Coordinates of C-alpha atoms and ligand atoms in Angstrom, one line a residue:
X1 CA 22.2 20.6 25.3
X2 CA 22.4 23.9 23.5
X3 CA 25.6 24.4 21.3
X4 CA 26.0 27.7 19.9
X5 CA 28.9 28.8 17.6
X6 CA 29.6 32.0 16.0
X7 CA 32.4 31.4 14.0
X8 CA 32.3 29.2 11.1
X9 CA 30.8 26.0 12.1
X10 CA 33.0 22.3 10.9
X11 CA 31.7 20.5 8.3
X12 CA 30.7 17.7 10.6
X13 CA 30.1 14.0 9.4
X14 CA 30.2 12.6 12.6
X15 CA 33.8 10.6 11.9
X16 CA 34.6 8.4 14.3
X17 CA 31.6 9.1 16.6
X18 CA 29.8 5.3 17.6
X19 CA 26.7 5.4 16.6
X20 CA 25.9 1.7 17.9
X21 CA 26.9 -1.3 19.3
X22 CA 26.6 -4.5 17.1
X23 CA 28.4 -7.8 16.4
X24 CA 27.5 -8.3 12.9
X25 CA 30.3 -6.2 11.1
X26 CA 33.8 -4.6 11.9
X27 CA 35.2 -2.4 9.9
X28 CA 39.2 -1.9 10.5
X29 CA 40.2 0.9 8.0
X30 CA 43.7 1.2 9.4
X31 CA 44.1 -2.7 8.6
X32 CA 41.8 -2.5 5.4
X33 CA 40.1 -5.7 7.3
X34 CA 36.7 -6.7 7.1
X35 CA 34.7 -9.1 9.5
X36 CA 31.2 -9.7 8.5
X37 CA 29.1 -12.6 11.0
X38 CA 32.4 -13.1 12.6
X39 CA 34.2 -14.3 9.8
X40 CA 36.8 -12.0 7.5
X41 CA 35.3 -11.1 4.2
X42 CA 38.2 -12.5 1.8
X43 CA 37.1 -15.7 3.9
X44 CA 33.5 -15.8 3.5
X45 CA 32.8 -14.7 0.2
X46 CA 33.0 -17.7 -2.3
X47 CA 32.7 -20.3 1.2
X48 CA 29.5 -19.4 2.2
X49 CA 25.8 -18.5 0.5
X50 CA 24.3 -15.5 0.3
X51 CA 21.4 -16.9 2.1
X52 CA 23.3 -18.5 5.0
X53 CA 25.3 -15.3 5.4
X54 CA 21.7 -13.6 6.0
X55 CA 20.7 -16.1 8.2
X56 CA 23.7 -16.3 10.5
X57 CA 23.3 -12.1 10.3
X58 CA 20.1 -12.1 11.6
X59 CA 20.9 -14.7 14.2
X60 CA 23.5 -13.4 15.5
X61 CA 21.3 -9.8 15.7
X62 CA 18.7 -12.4 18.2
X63 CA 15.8 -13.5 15.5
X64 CA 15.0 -16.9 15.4
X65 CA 15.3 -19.0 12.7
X66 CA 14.1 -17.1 9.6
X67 CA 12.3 -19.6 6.4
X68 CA 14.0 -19.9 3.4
X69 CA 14.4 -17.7 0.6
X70 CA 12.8 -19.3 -2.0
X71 CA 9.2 -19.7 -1.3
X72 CA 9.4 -16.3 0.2
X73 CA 10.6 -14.9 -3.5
X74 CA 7.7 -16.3 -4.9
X75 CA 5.4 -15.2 -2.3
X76 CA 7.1 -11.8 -3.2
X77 CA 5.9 -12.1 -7.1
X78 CA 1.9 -11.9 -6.3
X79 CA 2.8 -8.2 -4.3
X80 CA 5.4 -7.3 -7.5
X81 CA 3.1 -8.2 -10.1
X82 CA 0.3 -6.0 -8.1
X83 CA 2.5 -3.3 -8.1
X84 CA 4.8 -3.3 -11.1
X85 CA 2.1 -1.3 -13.6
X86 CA 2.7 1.7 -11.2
X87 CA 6.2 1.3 -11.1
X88 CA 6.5 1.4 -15.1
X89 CA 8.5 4.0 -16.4
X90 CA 10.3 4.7 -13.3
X91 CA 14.2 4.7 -13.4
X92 CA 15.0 0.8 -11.7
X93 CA 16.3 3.0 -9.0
X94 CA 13.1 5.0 -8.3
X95 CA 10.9 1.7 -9.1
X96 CA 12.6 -0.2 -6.3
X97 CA 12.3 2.8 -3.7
X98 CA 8.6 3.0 -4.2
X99 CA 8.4 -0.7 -4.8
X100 CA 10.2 -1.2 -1.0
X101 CA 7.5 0.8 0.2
X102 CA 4.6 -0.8 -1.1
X103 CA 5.8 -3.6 0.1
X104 CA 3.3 -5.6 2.6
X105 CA 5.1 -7.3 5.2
X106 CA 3.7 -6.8 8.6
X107 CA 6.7 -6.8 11.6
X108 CA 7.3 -9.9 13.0
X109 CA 9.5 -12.9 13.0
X110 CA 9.5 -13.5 9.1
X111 CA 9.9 -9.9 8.6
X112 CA 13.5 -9.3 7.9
X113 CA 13.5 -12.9 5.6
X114 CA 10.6 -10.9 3.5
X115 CA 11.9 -8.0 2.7
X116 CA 15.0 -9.7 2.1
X117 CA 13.7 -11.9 -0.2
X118 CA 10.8 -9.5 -2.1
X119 CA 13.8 -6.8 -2.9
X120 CA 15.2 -8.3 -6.3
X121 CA 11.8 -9.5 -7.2
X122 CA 9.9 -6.2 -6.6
X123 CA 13.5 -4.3 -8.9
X124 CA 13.3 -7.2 -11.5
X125 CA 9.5 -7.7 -11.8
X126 CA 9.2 -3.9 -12.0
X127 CA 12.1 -3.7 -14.5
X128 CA 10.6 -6.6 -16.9
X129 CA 7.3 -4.6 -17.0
X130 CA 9.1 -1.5 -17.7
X131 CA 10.8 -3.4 -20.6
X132 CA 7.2 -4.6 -22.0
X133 CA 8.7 -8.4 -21.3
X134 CA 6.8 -10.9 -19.4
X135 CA 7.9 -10.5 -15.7
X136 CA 9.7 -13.9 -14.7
X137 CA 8.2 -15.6 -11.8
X138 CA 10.6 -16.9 -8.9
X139 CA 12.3 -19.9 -8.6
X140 CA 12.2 -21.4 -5.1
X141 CA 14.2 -24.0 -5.7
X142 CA 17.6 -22.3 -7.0
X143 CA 19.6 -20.3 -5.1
X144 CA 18.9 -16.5 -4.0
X145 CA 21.9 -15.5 -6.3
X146 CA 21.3 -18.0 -9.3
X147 CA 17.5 -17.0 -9.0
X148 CA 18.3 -13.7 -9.3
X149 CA 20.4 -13.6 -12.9
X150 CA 17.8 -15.9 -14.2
X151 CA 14.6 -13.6 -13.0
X152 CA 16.9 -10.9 -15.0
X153 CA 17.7 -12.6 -18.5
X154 CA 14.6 -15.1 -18.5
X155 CA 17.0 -17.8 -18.9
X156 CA 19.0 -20.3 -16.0
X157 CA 22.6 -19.1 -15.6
X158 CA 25.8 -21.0 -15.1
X159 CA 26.9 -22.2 -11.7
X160 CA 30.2 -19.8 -12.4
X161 CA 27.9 -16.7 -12.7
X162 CA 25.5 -17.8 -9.8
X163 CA 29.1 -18.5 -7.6
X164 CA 29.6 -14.6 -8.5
X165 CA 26.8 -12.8 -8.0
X166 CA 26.9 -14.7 -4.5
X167 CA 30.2 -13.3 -3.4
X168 CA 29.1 -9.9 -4.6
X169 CA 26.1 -10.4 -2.5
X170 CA 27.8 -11.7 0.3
X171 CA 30.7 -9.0 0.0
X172 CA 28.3 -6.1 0.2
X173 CA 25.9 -8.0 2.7
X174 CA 27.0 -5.7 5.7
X175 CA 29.5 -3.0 6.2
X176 CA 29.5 -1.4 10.1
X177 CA 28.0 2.1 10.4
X178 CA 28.0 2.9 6.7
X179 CA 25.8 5.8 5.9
X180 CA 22.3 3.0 4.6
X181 CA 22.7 1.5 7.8
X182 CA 22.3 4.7 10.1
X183 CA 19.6 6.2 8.3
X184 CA 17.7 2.3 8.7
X185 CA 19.2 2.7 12.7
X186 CA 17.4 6.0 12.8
X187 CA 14.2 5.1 11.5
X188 CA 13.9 1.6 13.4
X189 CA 14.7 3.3 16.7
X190 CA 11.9 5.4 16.5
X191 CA 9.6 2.3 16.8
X192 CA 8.8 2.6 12.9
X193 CA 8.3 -0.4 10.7
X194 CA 11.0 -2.5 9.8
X195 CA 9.8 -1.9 5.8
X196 CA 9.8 2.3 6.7
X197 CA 13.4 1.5 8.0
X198 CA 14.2 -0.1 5.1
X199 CA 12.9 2.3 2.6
X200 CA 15.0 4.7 4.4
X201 CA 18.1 3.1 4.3
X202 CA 17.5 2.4 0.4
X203 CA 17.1 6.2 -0.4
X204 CA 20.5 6.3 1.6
X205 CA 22.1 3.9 -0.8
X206 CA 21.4 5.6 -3.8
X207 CA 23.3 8.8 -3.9
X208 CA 26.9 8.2 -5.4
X209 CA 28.6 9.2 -2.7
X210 CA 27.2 5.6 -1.0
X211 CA 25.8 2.7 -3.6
X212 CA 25.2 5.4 -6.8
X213 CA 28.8 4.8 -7.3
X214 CA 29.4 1.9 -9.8
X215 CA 26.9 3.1 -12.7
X216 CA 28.9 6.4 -12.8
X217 CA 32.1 4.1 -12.7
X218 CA 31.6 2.5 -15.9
X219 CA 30.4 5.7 -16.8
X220 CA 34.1 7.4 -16.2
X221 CA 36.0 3.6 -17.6
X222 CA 33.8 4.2 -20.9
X223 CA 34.4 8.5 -21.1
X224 CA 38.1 7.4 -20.9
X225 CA 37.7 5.3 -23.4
X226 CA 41.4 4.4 -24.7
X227 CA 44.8 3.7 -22.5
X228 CA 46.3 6.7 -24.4
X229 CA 43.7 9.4 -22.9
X230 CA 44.0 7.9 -19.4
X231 CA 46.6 10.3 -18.3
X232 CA 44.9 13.3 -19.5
X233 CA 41.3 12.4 -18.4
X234 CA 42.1 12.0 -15.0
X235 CA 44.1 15.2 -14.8
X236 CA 41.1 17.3 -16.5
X237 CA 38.7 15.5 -13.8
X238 CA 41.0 16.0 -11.0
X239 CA 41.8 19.5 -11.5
X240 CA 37.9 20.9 -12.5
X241 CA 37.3 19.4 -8.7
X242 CA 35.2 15.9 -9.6
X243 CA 35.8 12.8 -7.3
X244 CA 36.8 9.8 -9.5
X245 CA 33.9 7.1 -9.0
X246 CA 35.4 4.5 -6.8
X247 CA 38.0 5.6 -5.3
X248 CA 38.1 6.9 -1.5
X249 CA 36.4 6.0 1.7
X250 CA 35.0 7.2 5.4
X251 CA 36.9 4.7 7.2
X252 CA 39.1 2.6 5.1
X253 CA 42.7 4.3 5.3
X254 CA 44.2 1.5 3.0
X255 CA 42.4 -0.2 0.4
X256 CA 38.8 -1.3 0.7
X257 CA 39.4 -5.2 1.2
X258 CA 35.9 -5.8 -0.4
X259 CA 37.8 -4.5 -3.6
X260 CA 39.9 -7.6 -3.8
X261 CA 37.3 -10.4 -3.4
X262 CA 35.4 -8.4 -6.1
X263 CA 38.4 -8.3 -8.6
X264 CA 39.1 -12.3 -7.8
X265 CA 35.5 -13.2 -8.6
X266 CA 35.7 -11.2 -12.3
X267 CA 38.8 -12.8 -12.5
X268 CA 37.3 -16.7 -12.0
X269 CA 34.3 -15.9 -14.0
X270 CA 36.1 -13.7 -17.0
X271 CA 40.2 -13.8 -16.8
X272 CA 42.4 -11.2 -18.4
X273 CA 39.5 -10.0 -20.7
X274 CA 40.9 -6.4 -22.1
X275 CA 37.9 -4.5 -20.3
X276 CA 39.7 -5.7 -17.1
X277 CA 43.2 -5.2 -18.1
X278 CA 42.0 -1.5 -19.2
X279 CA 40.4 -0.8 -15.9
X280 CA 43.4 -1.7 -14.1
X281 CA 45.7 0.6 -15.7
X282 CA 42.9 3.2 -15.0
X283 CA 42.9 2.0 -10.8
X284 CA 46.6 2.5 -10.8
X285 CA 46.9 5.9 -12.4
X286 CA 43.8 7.5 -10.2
X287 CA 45.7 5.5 -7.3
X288 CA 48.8 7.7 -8.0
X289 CA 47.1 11.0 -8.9
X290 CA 45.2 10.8 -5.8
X291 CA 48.1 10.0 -3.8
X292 CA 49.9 13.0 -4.8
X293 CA 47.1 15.2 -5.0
X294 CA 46.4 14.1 -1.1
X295 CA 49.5 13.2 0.7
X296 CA 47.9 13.6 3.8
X297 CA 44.5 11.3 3.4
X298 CA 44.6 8.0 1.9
X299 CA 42.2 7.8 -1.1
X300 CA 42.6 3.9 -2.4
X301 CA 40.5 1.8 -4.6
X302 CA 36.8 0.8 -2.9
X303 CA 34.3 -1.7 -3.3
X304 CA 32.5 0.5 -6.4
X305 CA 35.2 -0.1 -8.7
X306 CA 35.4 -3.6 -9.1
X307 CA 31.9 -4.1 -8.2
X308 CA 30.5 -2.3 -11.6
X309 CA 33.1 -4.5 -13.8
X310 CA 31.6 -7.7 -11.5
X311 CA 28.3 -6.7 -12.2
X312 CA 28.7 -5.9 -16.1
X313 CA 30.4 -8.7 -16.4
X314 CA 27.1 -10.5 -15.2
X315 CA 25.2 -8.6 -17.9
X316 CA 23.5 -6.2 -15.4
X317 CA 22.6 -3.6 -16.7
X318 CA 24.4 -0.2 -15.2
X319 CA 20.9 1.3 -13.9
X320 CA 20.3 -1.8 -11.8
X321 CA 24.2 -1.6 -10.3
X322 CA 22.5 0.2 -7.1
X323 CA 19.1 -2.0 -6.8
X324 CA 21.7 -4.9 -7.0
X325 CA 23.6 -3.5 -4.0
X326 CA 20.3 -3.0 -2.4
X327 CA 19.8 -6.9 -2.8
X328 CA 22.9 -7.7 -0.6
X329 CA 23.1 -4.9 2.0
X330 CA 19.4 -5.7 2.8
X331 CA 20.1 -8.8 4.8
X332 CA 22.6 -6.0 7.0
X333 CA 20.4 -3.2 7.3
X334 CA 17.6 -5.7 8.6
X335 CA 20.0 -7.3 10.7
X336 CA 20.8 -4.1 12.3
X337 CA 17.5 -3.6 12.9
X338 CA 16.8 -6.9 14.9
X339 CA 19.7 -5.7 16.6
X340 CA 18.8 -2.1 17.6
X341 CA 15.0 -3.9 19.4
X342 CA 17.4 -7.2 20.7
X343 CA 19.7 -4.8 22.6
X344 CA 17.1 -2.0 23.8
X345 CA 18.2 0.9 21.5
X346 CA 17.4 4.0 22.6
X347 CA 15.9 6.5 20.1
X348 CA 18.9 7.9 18.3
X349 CA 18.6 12.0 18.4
X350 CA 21.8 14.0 18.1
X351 CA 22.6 17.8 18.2
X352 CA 23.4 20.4 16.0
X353 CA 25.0 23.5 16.2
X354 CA 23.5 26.5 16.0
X355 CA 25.0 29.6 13.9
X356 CA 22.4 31.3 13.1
X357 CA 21.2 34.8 14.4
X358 CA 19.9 35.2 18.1
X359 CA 16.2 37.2 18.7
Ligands
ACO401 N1 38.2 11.6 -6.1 C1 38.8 12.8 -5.9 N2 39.0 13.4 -4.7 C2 38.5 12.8 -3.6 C3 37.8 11.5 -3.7 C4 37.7 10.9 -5.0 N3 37.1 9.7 -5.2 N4 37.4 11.1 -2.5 C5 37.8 12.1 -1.6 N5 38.4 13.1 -2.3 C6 39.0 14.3 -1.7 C7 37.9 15.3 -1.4 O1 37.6 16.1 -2.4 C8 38.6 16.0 -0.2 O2 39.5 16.9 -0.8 P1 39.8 18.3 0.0 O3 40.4 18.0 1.3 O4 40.8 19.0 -0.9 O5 38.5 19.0 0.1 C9 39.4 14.9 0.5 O6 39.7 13.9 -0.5 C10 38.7 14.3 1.7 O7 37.4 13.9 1.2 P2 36.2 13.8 2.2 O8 35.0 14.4 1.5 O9 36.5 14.3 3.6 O10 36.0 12.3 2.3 P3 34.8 11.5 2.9 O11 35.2 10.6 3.9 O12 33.7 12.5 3.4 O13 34.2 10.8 1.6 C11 33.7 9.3 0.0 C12 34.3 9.5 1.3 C13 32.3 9.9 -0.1 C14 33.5 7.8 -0.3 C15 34.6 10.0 -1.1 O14 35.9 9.4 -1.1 C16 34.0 9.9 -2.5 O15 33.2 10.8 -2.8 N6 34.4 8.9 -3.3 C17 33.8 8.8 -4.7 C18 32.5 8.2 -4.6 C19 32.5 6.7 -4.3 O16 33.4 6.0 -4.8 N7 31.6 6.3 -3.5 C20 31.5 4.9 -3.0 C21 32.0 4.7 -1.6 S1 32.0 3.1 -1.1 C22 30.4 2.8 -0.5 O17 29.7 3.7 0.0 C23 29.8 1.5 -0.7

């Protein structure tokens, strides 16, 4: 098809357009509802483990049964510990990009259980050898989320912080068409590898317009810095044209329900500390500024708010908030994939519009 368009062309971002058919996720942003493997997300987060979450993803996307976790993590660590001394000095962003790409798992049945399991060990080993500590080998024993914190602080964690970090995994395991997904959609239907797919969908995460967003949050809590400048901040922001980190979203018209599960697990693992308290008053003054800023668009709390208070309240640190997304969404962008080959996807190849000058 050849479109051609003289006047000024719309900024296109393929709203509502299908991109795919799938069963693993529905997004409802009317309802601000979330299914993820069948199940709605306020449900599943806290009831069920990251790992069977994963598992149920990919089964329902037509693997078969996919190994555990655990041994896989450590099978994970010999390929990390290879590769860590060229990731040093990298940001823990850039280290796990290249570090996805390095890594060696050949397509096939395991596939999507590999990558899922090598993607915090790759950040974390990477991250440790960047920090001149010892790298921490896996455990293949504990669970993905426990094993996880303790790779990070060298030490076991409590079952309360494990039980978080899962729901955060869970929470963020899969999300419909977000924008990771389609580029890992894209790259798998062209017959690519499911690790090229994957490394695709991870450069998609990062920007802050996707998974970049919870550094920058605590970024904007701390800039803020006291409940009296709250008022003003948001104003200046607002009216010099910058987008307040966390709030907004593609589809949800409501607010994002992810948000909610996220703020119940900080408050089970650290209730009414004044970090939380002073974020809140933040949410609901950007709620209302937004609101009458945009009457006609929706822009309510997302995921990226409560998932950077979640995540520093686990002691990550802020440049390992999008490697730490990565870590969840990978057991949905692989799923996808599974998906795309189980259901003969076709290559996916849209148009464009043309606007520029004629021979
Ligand atoms: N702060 C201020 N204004 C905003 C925000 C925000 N967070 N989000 C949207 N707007 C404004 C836009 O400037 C635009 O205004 P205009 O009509 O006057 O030009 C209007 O709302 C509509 O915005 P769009 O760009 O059409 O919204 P889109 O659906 O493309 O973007 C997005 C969604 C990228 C999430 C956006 O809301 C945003 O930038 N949010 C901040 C970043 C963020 O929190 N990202 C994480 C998203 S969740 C996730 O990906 C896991």
């Amino acid at each position: 098809m050849n479109i051609q368009v003289s006047a000024p062309a719309p900024a296109i971002g393929l709203d509502g357009v299908p991109a795919a058919v799938t069963a693993l996720s529905h997004v409802d942003g009317a309802r601000g509802e979330l299914i993820i493997a069948g199940r709605r997300v306020d449900d599943l987060a806290g009831a069920v483990d990251f790992e069977r979450v994963a598992r149920r993803l990919w089964a329902i996307a037509g693997a078969a049964e996919a190994p555990a976790l655990g041994p896989l993590r450590l099978k994970a660590f010999e390929r990390a510990v290879e590769i860590g001394p060229v990731l040093k000095g990298m940001t823990p962003v850039d280290a796990l990009r290249a570090g996805i790409a390095a890594l060696d798992v050949p397509d096939g049945p395991d596939a999507a259980a590999a990558i899922t399991a090598a993607v915090p060990v790759m950040s974390l080993t990477a991250l440790a050898m960047s920090e001149g500590r010892p790298a921490v080998a896996p455990d293949p024993e504990l669970s993905h989320a426990a094993d996880i914190l303790r790779m990070l602080r060298g030490v076991p964690v409590s079952e309360g912080e494990a039980a978080a970090l899962d729901a955060y995994l869970t929470t963020v395991s899969d999300h419909g068409m977000n924008a990771s997904t389609f580029a890992c959609r894209v790259v798998i239907a062209t017959r690519a590898s499911l690790v090229s797919a994957v490394t695709a969908a991870y450069g998609a995460l990062s920007g802050p317009l996707h998974g970049g967003a919870p550094g920058p949050v605590l970024d904007m809590l701390d800039a803020i810095g006291t409940e009296a400048a709250i008022d003003g901040w948001l104003d200046a922001a607002l009216e010099d044209g910058a987008r307040l980190m966390g709030f907004g979203h593609r589809i949800y018209r409501t607010r994002d329900p992810r948000a909610d599960v996220l703020k119940a697990a900080l408050q089970r693992l650290a209730p009414d500390t004044p970090r939380l308290d002073f974020a809140m008053k933040v949410e609901r003054a950007a709620q209302a500024k937004l609101a009458a800023r945009h009457k006609g668009r929706a822009l309510d709390t997302n995921v990226e708010f409560y998932t950077a208070l979640l995540l520093d309240a686990l002691g990550v640190p802020r440049a390992l908030f999008t490697p730490v997304f990565a870590m969840g969404r990978v057991a949905g962008w692989t799923a996808h994939a599974i998906e795309h080959h189980a259901r003969k996807g076709r290559l996916i190849r849209p148009d464009s519009i043309y606007d520029g000058a004629m021979p």
